[in-house]
Coordinates of C-alpha atoms in Angstrom, one line a residue:
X17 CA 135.2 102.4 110.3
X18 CA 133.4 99.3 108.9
X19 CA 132.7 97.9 112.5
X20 CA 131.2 101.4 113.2
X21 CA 128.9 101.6 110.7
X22 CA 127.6 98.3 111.4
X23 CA 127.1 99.0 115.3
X24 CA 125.4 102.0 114.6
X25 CA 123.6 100.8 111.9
X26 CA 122.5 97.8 114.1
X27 CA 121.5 100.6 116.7
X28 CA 119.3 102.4 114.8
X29 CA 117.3 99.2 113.7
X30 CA 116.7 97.7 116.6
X31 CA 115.9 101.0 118.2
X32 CA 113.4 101.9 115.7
X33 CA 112.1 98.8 115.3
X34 CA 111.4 98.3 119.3
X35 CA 110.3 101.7 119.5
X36 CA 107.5 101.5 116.6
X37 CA 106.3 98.4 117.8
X38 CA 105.5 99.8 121.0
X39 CA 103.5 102.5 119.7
X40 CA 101.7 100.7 117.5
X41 CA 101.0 98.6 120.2
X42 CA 100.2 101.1 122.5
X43 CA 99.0 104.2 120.2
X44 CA 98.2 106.1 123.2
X45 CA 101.8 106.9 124.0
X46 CA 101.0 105.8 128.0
X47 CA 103.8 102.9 127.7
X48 CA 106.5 105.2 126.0
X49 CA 105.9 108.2 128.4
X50 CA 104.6 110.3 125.4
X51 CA 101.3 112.0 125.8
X52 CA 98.4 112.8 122.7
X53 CA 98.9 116.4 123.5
X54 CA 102.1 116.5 121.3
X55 CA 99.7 114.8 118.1
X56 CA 97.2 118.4 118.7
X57 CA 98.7 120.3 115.6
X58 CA 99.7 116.9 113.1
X59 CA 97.7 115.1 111.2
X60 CA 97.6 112.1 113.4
X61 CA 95.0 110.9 116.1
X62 CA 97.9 108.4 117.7
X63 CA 100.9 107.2 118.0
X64 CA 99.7 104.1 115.8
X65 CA 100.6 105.3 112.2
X66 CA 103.6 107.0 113.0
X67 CA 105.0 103.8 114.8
X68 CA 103.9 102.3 111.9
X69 CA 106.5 104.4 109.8
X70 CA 109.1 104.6 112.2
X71 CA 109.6 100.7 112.3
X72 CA 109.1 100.3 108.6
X73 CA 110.8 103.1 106.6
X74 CA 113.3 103.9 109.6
X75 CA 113.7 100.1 111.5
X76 CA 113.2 98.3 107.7
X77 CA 115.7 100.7 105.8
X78 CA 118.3 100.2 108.5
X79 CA 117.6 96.7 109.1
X80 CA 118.1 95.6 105.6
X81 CA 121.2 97.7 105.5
X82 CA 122.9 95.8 108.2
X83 CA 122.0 92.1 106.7
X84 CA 123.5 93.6 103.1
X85 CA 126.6 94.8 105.0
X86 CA 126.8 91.4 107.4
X87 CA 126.1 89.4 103.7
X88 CA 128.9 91.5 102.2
X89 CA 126.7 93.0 99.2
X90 CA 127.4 95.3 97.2
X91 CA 125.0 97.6 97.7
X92 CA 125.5 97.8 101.3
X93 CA 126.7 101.7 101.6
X94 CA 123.9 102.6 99.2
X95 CA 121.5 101.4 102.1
X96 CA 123.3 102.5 105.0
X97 CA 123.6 105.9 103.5
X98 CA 120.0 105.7 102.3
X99 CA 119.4 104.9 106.4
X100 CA 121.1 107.4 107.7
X101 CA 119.2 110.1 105.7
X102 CA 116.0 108.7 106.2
X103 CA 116.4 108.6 110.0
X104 CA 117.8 112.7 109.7
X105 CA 114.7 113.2 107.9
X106 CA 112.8 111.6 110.8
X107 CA 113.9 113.8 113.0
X108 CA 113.9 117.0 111.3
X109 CA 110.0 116.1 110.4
X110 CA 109.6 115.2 114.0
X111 CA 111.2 119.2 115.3
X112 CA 108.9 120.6 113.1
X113 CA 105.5 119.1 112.7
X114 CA 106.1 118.1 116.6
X115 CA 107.7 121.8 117.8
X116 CA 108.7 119.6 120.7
X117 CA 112.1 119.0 121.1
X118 CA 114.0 116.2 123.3
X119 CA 117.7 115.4 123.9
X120 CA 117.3 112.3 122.1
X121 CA 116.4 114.1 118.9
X122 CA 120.2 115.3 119.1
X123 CA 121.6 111.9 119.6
X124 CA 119.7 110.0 117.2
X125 CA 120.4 113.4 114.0
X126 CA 124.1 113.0 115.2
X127 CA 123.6 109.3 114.5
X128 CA 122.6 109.6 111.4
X129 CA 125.3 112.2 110.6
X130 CA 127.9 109.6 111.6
X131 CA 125.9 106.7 109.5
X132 CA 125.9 109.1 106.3
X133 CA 129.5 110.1 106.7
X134 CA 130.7 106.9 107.5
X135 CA 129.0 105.0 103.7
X136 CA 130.1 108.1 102.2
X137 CA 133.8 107.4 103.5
X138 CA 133.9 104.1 103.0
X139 CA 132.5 103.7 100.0
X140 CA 135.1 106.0 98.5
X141 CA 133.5 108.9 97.7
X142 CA 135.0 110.8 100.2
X143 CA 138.3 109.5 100.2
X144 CA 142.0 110.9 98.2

């Protein structure tokens, strides 16, 4: 369960991280195949601030969870827990500010389902 956690915890940094960089970097959305149109009804002009959050609250909370769990400290379920709900919450604020929905939206929330689940069973609370 432990190696699980880590690998998708490891996923979901890396994944977030890459992916905010490139719209920051391209806040247009041309190089990720997303178009402004989607922005129309959100407070946001570009893709630039929220590639700025993705990479930071949802690359940075994840990323630090993985070094914590690799370092062995102890508040390394805390974190990954913490991730896992912070990258639900990204995608339930993306299906509804958005109202566009994409496959990867249901990967990514089943991702963080497993992340959640996974702290919360090894760290005990779950367990008889």
């Amino acid at each position: 369960m432990k190696l699980a956690l880590v690998i998708l915890t490891g996923l979901i940094a890396m994944t977030a991280i890459t992916g905010g960089l490139m719209l920051i970097a391209n806040p247009e959305g041309t190089a990720t195949g997303l178009s402004l149109s989607v922005l129309e009804n959100t407070p946001f002009h570009s893709f630039r601030i929220p590639g700025i959050i993705l990479s930071l609250l949802v690359g940075g909370v994840n990323f630090i969870a993985l070094l914590f769990m690799i370092l062995k400290q102890k508040q390394q379920y805390d974190l990954s827990l913490a991730g896992g709900l912070i990258l639900c919450g990204w995608i339930l604020a993306q299906v509804i500010i958005l109202l566009v929905f994409h496959w990867l939206q249901i990967l990514y929330f089943t991702i963080g389902l497993f992340v959640i689940l996974l702290s919360q069973a090894i760290k005990g609370k779950w367990m008889a």
